[in-house]
Coordinates of C-alpha atoms and ligand atoms in Angstrom, one line a residue:
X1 CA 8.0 -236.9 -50.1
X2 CA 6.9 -236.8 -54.1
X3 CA 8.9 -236.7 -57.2
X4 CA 7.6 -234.1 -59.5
X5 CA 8.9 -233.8 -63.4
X6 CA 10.4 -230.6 -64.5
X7 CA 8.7 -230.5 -67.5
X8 CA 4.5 -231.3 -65.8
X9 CA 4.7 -230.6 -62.3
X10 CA 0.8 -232.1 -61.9
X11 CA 3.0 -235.6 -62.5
X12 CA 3.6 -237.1 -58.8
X13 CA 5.3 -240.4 -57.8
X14 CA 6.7 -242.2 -54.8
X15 CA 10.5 -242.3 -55.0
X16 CA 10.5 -245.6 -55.9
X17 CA 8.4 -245.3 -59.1
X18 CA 11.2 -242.0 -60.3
X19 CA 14.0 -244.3 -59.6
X20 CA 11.7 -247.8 -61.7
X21 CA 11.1 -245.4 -64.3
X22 CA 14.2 -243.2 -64.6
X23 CA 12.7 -240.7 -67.1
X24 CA 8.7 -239.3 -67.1
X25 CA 6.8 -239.9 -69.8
X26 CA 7.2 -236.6 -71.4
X27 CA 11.0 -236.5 -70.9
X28 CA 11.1 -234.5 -67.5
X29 CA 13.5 -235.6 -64.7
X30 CA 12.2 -236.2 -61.7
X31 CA 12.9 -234.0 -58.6
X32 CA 11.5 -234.0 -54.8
X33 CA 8.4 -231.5 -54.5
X34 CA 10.0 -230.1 -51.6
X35 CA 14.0 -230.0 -50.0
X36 CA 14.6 -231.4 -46.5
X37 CA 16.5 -229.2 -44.0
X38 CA 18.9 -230.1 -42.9
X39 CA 20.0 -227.9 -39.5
X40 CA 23.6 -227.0 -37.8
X41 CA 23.6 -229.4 -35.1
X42 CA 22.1 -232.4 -37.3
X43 CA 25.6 -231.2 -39.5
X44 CA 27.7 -231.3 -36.9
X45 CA 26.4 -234.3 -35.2
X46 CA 27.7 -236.1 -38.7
X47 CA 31.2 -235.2 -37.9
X48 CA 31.6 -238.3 -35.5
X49 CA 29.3 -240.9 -37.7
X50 CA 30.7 -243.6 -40.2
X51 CA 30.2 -242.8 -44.4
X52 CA 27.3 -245.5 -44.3
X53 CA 25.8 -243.5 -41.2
X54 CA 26.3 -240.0 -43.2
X55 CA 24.7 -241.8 -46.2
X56 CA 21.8 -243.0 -44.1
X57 CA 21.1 -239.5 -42.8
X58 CA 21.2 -237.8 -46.3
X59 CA 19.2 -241.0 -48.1
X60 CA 16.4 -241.4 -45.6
X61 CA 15.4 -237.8 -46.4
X62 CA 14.6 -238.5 -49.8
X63 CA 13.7 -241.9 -50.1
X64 CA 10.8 -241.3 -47.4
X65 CA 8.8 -244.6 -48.9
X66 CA 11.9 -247.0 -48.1
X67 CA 11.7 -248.4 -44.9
X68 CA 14.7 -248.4 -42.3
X69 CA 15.9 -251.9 -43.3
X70 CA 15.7 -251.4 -47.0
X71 CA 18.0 -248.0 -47.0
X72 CA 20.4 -249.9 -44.8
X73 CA 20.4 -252.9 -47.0
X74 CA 21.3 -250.3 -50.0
X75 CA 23.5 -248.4 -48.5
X76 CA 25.8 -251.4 -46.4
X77 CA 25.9 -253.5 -49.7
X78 CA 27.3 -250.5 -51.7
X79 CA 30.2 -248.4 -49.0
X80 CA 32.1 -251.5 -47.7
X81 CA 35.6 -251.7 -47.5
X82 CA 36.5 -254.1 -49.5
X83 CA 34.6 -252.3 -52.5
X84 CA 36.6 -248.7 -51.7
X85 CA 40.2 -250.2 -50.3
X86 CA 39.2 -247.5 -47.4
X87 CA 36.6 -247.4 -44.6
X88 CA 36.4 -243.8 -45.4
X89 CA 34.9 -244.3 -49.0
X90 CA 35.5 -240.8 -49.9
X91 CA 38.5 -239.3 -47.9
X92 CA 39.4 -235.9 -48.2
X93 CA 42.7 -234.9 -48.5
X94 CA 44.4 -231.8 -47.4
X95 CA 46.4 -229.7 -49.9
X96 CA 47.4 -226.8 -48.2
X97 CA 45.5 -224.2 -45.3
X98 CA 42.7 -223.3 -48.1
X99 CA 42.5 -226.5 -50.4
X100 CA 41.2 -229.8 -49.7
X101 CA 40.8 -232.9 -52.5
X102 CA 37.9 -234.9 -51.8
X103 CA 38.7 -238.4 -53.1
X104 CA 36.0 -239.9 -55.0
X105 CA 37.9 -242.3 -56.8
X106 CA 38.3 -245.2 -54.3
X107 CA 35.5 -247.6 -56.1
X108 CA 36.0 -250.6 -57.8
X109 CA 36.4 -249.1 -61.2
X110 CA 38.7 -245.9 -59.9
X111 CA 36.5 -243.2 -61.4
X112 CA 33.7 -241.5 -59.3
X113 CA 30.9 -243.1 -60.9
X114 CA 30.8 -245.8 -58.4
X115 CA 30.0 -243.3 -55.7
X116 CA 26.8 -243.7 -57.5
X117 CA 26.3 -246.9 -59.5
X118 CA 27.7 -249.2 -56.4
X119 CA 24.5 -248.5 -54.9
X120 CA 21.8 -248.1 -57.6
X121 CA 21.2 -251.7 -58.3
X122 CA 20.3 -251.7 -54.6
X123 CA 18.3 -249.0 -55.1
X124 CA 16.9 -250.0 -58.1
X125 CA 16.1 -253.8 -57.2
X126 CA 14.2 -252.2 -54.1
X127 CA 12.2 -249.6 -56.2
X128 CA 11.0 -253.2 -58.3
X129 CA 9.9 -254.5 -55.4
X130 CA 8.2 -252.3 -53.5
X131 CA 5.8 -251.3 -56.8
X132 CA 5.4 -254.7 -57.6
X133 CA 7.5 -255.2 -60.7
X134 CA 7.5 -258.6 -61.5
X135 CA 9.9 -258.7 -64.6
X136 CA 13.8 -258.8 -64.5
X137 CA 15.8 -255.6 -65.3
X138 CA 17.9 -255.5 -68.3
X139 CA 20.5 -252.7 -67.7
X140 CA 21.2 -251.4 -71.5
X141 CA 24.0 -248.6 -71.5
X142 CA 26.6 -247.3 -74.2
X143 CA 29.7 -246.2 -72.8
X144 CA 32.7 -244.2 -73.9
X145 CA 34.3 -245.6 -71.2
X146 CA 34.0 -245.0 -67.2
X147 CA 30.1 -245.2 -67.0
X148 CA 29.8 -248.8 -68.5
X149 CA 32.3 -250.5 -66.2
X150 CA 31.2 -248.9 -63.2
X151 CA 27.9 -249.7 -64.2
X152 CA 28.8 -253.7 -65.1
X153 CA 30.5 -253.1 -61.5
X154 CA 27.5 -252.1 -59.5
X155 CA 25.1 -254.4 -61.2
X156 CA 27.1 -257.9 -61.5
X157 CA 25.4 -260.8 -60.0
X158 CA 22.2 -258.5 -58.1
X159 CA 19.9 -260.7 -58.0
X160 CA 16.7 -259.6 -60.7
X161 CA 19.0 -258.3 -63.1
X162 CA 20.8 -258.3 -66.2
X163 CA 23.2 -255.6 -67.4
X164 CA 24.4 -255.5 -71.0
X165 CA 27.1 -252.9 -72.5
X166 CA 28.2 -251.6 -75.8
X167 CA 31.5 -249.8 -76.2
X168 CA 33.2 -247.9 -79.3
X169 CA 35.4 -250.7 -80.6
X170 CA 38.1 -248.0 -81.2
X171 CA 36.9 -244.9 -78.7
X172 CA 37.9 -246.4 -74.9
X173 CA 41.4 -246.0 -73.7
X174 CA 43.3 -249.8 -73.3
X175 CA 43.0 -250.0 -69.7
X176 CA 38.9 -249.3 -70.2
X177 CA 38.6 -251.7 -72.4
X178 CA 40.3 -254.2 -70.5
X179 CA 38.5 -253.7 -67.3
X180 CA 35.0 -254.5 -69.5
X181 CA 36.3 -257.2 -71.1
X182 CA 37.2 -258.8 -68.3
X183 CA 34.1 -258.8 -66.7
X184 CA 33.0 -261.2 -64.6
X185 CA 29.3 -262.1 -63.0
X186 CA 26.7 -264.2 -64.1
X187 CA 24.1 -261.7 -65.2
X188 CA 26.4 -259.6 -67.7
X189 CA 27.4 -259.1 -71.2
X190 CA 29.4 -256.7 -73.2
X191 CA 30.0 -255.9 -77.1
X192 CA 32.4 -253.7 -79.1
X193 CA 30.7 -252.1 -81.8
X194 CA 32.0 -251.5 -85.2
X195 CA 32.1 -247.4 -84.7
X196 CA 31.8 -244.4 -82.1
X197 CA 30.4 -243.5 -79.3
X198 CA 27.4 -241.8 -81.0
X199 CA 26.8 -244.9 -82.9
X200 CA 26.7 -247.3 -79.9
X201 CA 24.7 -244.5 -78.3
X202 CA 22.1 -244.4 -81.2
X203 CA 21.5 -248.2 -81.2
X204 CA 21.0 -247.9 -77.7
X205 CA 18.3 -245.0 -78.4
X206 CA 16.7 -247.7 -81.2
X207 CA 16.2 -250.5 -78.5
X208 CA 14.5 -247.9 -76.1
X209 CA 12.1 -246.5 -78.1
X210 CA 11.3 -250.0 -80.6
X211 CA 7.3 -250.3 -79.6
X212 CA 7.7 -254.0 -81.4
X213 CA 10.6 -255.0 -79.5
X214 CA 8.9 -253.5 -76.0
X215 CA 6.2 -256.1 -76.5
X216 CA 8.5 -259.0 -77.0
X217 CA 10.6 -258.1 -74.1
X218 CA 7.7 -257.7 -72.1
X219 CA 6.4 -261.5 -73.1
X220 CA 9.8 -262.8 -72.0
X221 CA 9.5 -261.1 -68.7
X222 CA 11.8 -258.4 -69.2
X223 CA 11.5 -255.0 -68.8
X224 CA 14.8 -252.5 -70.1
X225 CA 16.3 -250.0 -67.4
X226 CA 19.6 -247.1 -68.0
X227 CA 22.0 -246.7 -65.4
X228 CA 22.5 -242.7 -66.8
X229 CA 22.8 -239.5 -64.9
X230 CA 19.4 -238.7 -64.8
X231 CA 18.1 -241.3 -63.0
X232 CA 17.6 -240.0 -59.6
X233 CA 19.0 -242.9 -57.9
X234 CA 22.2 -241.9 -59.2
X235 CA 21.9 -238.3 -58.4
X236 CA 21.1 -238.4 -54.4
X237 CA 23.9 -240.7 -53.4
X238 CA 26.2 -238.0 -54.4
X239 CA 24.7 -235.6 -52.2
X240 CA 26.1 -237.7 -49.1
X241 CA 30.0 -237.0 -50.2
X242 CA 29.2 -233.1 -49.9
X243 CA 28.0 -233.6 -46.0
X244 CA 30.6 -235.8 -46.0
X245 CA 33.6 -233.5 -46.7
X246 CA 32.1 -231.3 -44.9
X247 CA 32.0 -233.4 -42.0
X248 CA 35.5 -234.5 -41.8
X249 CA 36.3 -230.6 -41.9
X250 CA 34.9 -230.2 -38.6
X251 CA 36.2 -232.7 -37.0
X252 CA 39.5 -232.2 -37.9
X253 CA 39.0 -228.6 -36.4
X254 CA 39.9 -227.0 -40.6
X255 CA 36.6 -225.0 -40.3
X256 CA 34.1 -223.6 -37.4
X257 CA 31.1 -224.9 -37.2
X258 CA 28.3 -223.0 -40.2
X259 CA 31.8 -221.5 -41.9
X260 CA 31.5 -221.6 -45.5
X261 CA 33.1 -223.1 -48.1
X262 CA 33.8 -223.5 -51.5
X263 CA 33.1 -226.3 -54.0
X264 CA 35.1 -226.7 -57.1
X265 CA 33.8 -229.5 -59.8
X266 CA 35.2 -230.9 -62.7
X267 CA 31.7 -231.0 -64.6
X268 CA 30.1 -232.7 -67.8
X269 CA 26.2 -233.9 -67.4
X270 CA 25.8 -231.4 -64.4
X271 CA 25.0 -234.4 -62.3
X272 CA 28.1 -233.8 -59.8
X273 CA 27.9 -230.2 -59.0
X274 CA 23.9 -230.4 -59.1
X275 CA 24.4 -232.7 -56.2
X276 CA 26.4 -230.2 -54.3
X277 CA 23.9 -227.5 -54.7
X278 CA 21.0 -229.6 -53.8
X279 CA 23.5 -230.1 -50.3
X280 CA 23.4 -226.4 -50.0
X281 CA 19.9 -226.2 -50.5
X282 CA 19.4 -228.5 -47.3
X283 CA 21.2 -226.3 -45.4
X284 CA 25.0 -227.4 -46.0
X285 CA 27.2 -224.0 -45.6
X286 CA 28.7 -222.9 -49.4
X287 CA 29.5 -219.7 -50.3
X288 CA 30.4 -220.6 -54.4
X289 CA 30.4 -223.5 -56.9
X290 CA 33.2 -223.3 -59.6
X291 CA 31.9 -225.2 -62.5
X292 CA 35.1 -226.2 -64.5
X293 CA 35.2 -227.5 -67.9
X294 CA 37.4 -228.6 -70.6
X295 CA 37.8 -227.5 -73.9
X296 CA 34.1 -228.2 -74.4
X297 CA 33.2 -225.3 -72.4
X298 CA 29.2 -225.1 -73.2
X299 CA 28.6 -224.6 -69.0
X300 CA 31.5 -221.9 -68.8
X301 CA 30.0 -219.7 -71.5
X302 CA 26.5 -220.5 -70.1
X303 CA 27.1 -219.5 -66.9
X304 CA 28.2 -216.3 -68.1
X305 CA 26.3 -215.4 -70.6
X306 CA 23.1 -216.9 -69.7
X307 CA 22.9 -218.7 -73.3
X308 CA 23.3 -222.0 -73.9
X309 CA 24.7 -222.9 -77.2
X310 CA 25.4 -226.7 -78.1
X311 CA 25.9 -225.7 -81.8
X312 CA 30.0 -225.7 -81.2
X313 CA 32.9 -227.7 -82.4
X314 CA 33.3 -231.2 -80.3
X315 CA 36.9 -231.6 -79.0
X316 CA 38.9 -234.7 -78.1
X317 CA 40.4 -234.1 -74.6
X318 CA 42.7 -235.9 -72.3
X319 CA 39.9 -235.3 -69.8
X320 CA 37.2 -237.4 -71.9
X321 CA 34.4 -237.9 -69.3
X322 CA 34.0 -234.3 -69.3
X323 CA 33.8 -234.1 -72.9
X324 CA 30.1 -233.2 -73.7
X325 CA 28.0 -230.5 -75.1
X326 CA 24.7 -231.6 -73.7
X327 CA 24.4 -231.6 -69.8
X328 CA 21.0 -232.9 -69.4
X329 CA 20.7 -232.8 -65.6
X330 CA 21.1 -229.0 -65.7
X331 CA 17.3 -229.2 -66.5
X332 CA 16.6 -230.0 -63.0
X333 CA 19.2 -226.7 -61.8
X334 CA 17.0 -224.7 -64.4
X335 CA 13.7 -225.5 -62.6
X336 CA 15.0 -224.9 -59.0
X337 CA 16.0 -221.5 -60.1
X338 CA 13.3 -220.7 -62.0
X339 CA 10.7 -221.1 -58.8
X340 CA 10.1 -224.7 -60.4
X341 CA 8.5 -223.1 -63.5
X342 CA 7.6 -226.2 -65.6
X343 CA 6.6 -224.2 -68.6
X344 CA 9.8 -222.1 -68.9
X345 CA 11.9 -225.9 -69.1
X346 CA 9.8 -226.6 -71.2
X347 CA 10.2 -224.7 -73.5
X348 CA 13.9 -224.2 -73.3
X349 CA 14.6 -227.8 -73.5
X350 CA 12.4 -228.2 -76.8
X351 CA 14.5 -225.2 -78.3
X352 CA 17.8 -227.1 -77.1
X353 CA 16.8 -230.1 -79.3
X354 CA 15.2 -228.3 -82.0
X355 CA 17.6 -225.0 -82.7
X356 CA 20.8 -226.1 -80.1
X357 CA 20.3 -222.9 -78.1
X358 CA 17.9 -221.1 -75.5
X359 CA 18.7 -218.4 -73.6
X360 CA 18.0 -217.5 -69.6
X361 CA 16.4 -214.3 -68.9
X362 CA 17.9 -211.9 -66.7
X363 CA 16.4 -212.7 -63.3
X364 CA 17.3 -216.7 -63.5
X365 CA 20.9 -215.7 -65.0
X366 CA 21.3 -213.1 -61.4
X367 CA 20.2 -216.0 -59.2
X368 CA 22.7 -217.9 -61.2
X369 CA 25.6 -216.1 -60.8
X370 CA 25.2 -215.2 -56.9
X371 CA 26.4 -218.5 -56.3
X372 CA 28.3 -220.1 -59.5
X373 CA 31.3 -219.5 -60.9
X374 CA 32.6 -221.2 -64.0
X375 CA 35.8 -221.3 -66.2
X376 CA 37.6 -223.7 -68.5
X377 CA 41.3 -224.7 -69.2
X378 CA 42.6 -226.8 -72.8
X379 CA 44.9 -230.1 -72.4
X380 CA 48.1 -227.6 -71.7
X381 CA 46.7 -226.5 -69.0
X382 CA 45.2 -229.5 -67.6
X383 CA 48.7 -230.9 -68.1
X384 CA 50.6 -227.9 -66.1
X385 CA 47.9 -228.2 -63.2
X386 CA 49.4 -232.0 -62.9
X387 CA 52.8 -230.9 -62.7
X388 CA 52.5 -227.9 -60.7
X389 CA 50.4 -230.2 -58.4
X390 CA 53.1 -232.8 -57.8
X391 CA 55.6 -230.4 -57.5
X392 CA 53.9 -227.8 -54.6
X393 CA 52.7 -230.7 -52.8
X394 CA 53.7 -234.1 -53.9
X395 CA 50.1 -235.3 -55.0
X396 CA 49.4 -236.6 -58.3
X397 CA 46.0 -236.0 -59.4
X398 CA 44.2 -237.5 -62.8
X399 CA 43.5 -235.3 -65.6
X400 CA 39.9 -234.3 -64.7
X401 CA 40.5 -233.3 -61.3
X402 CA 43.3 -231.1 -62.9
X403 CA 41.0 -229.1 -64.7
X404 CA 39.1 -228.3 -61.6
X405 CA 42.2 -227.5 -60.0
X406 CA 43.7 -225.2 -63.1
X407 CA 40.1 -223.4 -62.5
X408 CA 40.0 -223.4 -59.3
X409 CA 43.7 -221.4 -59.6
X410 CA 42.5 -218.8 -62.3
X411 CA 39.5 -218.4 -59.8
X412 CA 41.6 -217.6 -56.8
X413 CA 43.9 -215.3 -58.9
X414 CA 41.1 -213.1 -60.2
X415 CA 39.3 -213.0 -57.3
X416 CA 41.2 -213.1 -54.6
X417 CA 38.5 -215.3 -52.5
X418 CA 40.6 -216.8 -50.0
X419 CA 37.6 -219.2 -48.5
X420 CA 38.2 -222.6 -47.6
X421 CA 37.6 -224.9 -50.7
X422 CA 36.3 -228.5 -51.6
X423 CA 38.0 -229.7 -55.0
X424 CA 36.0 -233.1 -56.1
X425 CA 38.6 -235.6 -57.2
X426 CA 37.2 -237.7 -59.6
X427 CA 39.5 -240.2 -60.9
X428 CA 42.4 -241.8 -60.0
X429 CA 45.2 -240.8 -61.9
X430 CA 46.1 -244.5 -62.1
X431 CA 43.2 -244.8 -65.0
X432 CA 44.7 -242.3 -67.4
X433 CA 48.3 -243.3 -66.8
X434 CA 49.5 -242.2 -70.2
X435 CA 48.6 -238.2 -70.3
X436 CA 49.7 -238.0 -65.8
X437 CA 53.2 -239.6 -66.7
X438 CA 53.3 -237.2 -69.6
X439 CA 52.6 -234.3 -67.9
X440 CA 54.8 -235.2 -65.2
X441 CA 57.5 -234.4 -67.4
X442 CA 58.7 -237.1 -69.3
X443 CA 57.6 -238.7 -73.1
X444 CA 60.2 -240.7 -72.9
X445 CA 58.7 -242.6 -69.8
X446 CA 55.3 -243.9 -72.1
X447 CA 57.1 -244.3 -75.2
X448 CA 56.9 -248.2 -76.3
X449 CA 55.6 -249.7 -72.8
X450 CA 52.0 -251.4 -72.0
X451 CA 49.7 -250.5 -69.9
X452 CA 50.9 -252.8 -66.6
X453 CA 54.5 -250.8 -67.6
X454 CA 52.8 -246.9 -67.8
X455 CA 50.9 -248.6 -64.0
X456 CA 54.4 -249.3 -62.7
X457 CA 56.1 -246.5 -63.9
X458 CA 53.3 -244.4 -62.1
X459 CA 53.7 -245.9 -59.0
X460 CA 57.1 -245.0 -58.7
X461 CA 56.4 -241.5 -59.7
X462 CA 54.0 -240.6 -57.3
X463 CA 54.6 -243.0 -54.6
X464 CA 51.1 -244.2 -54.6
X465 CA 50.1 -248.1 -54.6
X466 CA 48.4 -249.1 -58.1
X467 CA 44.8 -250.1 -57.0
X468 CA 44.4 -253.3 -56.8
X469 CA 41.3 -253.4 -59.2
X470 CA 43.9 -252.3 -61.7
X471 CA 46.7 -254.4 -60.8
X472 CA 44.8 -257.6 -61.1
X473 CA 43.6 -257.0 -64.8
X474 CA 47.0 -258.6 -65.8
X475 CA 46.3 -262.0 -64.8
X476 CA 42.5 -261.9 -65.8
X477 CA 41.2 -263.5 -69.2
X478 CA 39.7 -261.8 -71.9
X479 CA 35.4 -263.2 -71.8
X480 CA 33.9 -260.9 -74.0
X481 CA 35.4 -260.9 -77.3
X482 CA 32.2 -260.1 -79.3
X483 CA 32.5 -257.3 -82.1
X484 CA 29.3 -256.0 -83.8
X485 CA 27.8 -254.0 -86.2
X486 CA 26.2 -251.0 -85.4
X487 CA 22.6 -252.3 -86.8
X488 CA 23.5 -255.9 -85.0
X489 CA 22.9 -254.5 -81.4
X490 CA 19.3 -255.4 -81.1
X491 CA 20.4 -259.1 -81.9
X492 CA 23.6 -259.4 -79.6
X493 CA 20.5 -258.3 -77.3
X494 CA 18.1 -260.9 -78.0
X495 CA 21.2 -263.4 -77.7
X496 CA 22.1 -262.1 -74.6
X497 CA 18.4 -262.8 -73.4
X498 CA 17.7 -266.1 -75.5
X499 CA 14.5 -264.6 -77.1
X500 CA 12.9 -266.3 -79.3
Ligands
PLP1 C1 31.5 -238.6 -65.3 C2 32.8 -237.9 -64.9 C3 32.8 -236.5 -64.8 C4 31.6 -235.6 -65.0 O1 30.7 -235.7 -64.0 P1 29.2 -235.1 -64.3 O2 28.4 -235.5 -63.1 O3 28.7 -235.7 -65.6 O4 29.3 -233.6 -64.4 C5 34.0 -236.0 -64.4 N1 35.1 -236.7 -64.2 C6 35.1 -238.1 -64.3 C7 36.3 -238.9 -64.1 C8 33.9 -238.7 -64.7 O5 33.9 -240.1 -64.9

């Protein structure tokens, strides 16, 4: 199989050379030229395999140029046990007859990014070697908070690499900033910087795209990587989870064998829910996708109107991760339902950057709409979906998978669809402590306590064990203690790498 770029199909690489490179050269994403099938017996044959032997059925589809021993040195490296506190890696929890909470929050870092970034560095040191790639990876990200510590997670002590991250001094809740502080590994660095998110983000951009700077790496035997959503190393792992649920369905006798289901997502970049369709392209059994957003609800207003309008007010949500008006991996959703029309992307992503706005035309948005559904909820709500929660069914869920479940309850009321449903769970509520207690009734229970107190105090609410990656950030010492300015980056850099 090939990797084609949605913006120049006539641009073909191995999937080694779309995971080295991450982007193409004219900004497209790479996608396969053609989906596997997947049929009904392969499906149910899954119900009885491990999550490592799921993942090897879904990655050795794609990544056709890996051999048999490289895919199972990824994938056993990234899913053990002691990495997830489970051997299931991504359970899936029953709610009631109709709703099921697929638990993607088990990872080292609590949020589901590991799904993905436990095993790209896997991925990615393989990719170097098999086309040759001599120099070591540096791993630059910005963070506004779960992405860079899953990342620093996934990438500490691999062997041919070196991960560096920049956080907002003053944009990353306590208990983020303290997990990347912390750090530990031999090949990692981390710096606050002196402003936001966009700020770190920008000097991030600068380092990418410094010509001079590329050159000098290059002499010292470095060559710079991102750890992003659009990176397709990070995008077909999370296919496995869908299979997965699905799976674990079956054999606990909750569906018949090609019944469909729903899939509810708590979206931002699009790289979650894309992954879900792409599992229904290869034959996996949904009926709908509910898209759920916060109040930056870009994808809800997209999905039905057909226009997408970035050119909004930004809000500040208890539900951060989701808070973002450009999902860039919709671009590959866009040229699957156009008939991979490269031209049409195109032209639509060079609007989004120049005017922030393009509109679908009327044949896409139909396709569109067959299968997706979207909606949105504010922090209220999101807070009333975490009480309501623990009180039906004694579960206490974080504040992203309680906008998918607010959603996914405005969905059912309107429409009645009674079909069973898949709600991706993708944090634990353990890592945003403050706004769960809050919602579960009581200010008084935050006011004046630290973040090993709010931990506690959760516990005992919800009867669930802190995870243990949380619980041992008490006794851990502060490494990284490096502040910078926002024009400093490239230096902490060059420090990082001993340049000359
Ligand atoms: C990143 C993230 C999301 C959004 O996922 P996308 O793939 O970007 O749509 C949702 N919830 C949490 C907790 C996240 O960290």
């Amino acid at each position: 199989m090939q990797y084609q770029s949605t913006r120049d199909k006539s641009i073909k690489v191995t999937a080694a050379e779309a995971i080295k490179q991450g982007l193409s050269t004219e900004g497209g994403l790479f996608v396969p030229d053609s989906f596997p099938s997947v049929s009904l017996e392969e499906i149910e044959e899954l119900a009885d395999k491990s999550y490592t032997e799921r993942a090897y059925f879904v990655l050795s589809k794609f990544l056709t140029d890996f051999s048999e021993e490289e895919l199972l040195y990824c994938i056993n490296n990234a899913y053990t046990k002691e990495k997830f506190e489970t051997n299931s890696i991504a359970p899936l929890y029953k709610l009631n007859d109709s709703t099921y909470v697929l638990e993607l929050w088990h990872g080292p870092t609590c949020a589901f990014k590991d799904m993905a970034l436990q095993i790209l560095p896997y991925l990615l040191t393989t990719s170097m070697k098999k086309t040759n790639e001599k120099d070591e990876v540096v791993i630059l990200v910005a963070t506004s908070g779960d992405t860079g510590k899953a990342a620093l997670e996934g990438f500490k002590d691999v062997e041919g690499t070196r991960i560096i991250v920049f956080y907002p001094n003053n944009g990353v809740s306590e208990i983020q900033k303290l997990q990347m502080v912390t750090q530990e590994g031999n090949n990692v660095s981390v710096a606050a910087v002196n402003g936001n998110f966009d700020d770190a983000q920008n000097g991030v951009k600068r380092i990418f795209t410094d010509g001079e700077y590329a050159k000098l790496l290059e002499k010292n035997q470095f060559k710079l990587s991102s750890a992003n959503s659009i990176n397709w190393g990070r995008l077909v792992p999370q296919i496995v989870y869908y299979f997965s649920a699905y799976a674990d369905m079956l054999k606990n006798g909750e569906i018949k064998p090609g019944e469909e289901i729903n899939v509810v997502v708590p979206t931002g970049n699009f790289g979650n829910i894309l992954a879900s369709y792409y599992a229904k392209k290869m034959g996996l059994p949904v009926k709908k996708f509910i898209c759920a957003s916060n109040e930056n609800n870009v994808l809800t207003e997209f999905i039905e109107t057909g226009i997408y309008n970035k050119n909004r007010e930004f809000h500040t949500t208890i539900s951060p991760s989701m808070d973002i008006l450009i999902s860039s991996n919709l671009e590959r959703f866009l040229f699957d339902l156009t008939g991979e029309d490269d031209k049409a992307v195109s032209k639509w992503m060079e609007a989004l950057n120049r005017d922030g706005v393009y509109e679908i035309p009327a044949d896409v948005k139909g396709k569109l709409t067959s299968m997706f559904a979207a909606g949105c909820c504010d922090d209220k709500e999101t807070m009333a979906a975490i009480k309501d929660c623990a009180e039906k069914y004694d579960y206490v869920i974080d504040t992203h998978t309680a906008v998918a479940k607010a959603v996914y309850d405005n969905y059912v009321k309107e429409t009645g669809d009674s079909t069973k449903t898949v709600i991706a769970s993708t944090a634990s509520p353990f890592k945003f402590n403050q706004s769960v207690l809050i919602a579960l009734g009581d200010y008084s229970s935050v006011a004046g306590k630290n973040e090993f107190e709010l931990l506690q105090e959760l516990s005992e609410k919800s009867r669930m064990q802190i995870p243990k990656s949380l619980a041992a950030l008490q006794d851990k010492s502060v490494i990284f203690d490096l502040v910078c300015g926002k024009e400093e980056m490239q230096e902490v850099v060059s420090d990082f790498l001993m340049l000359e």
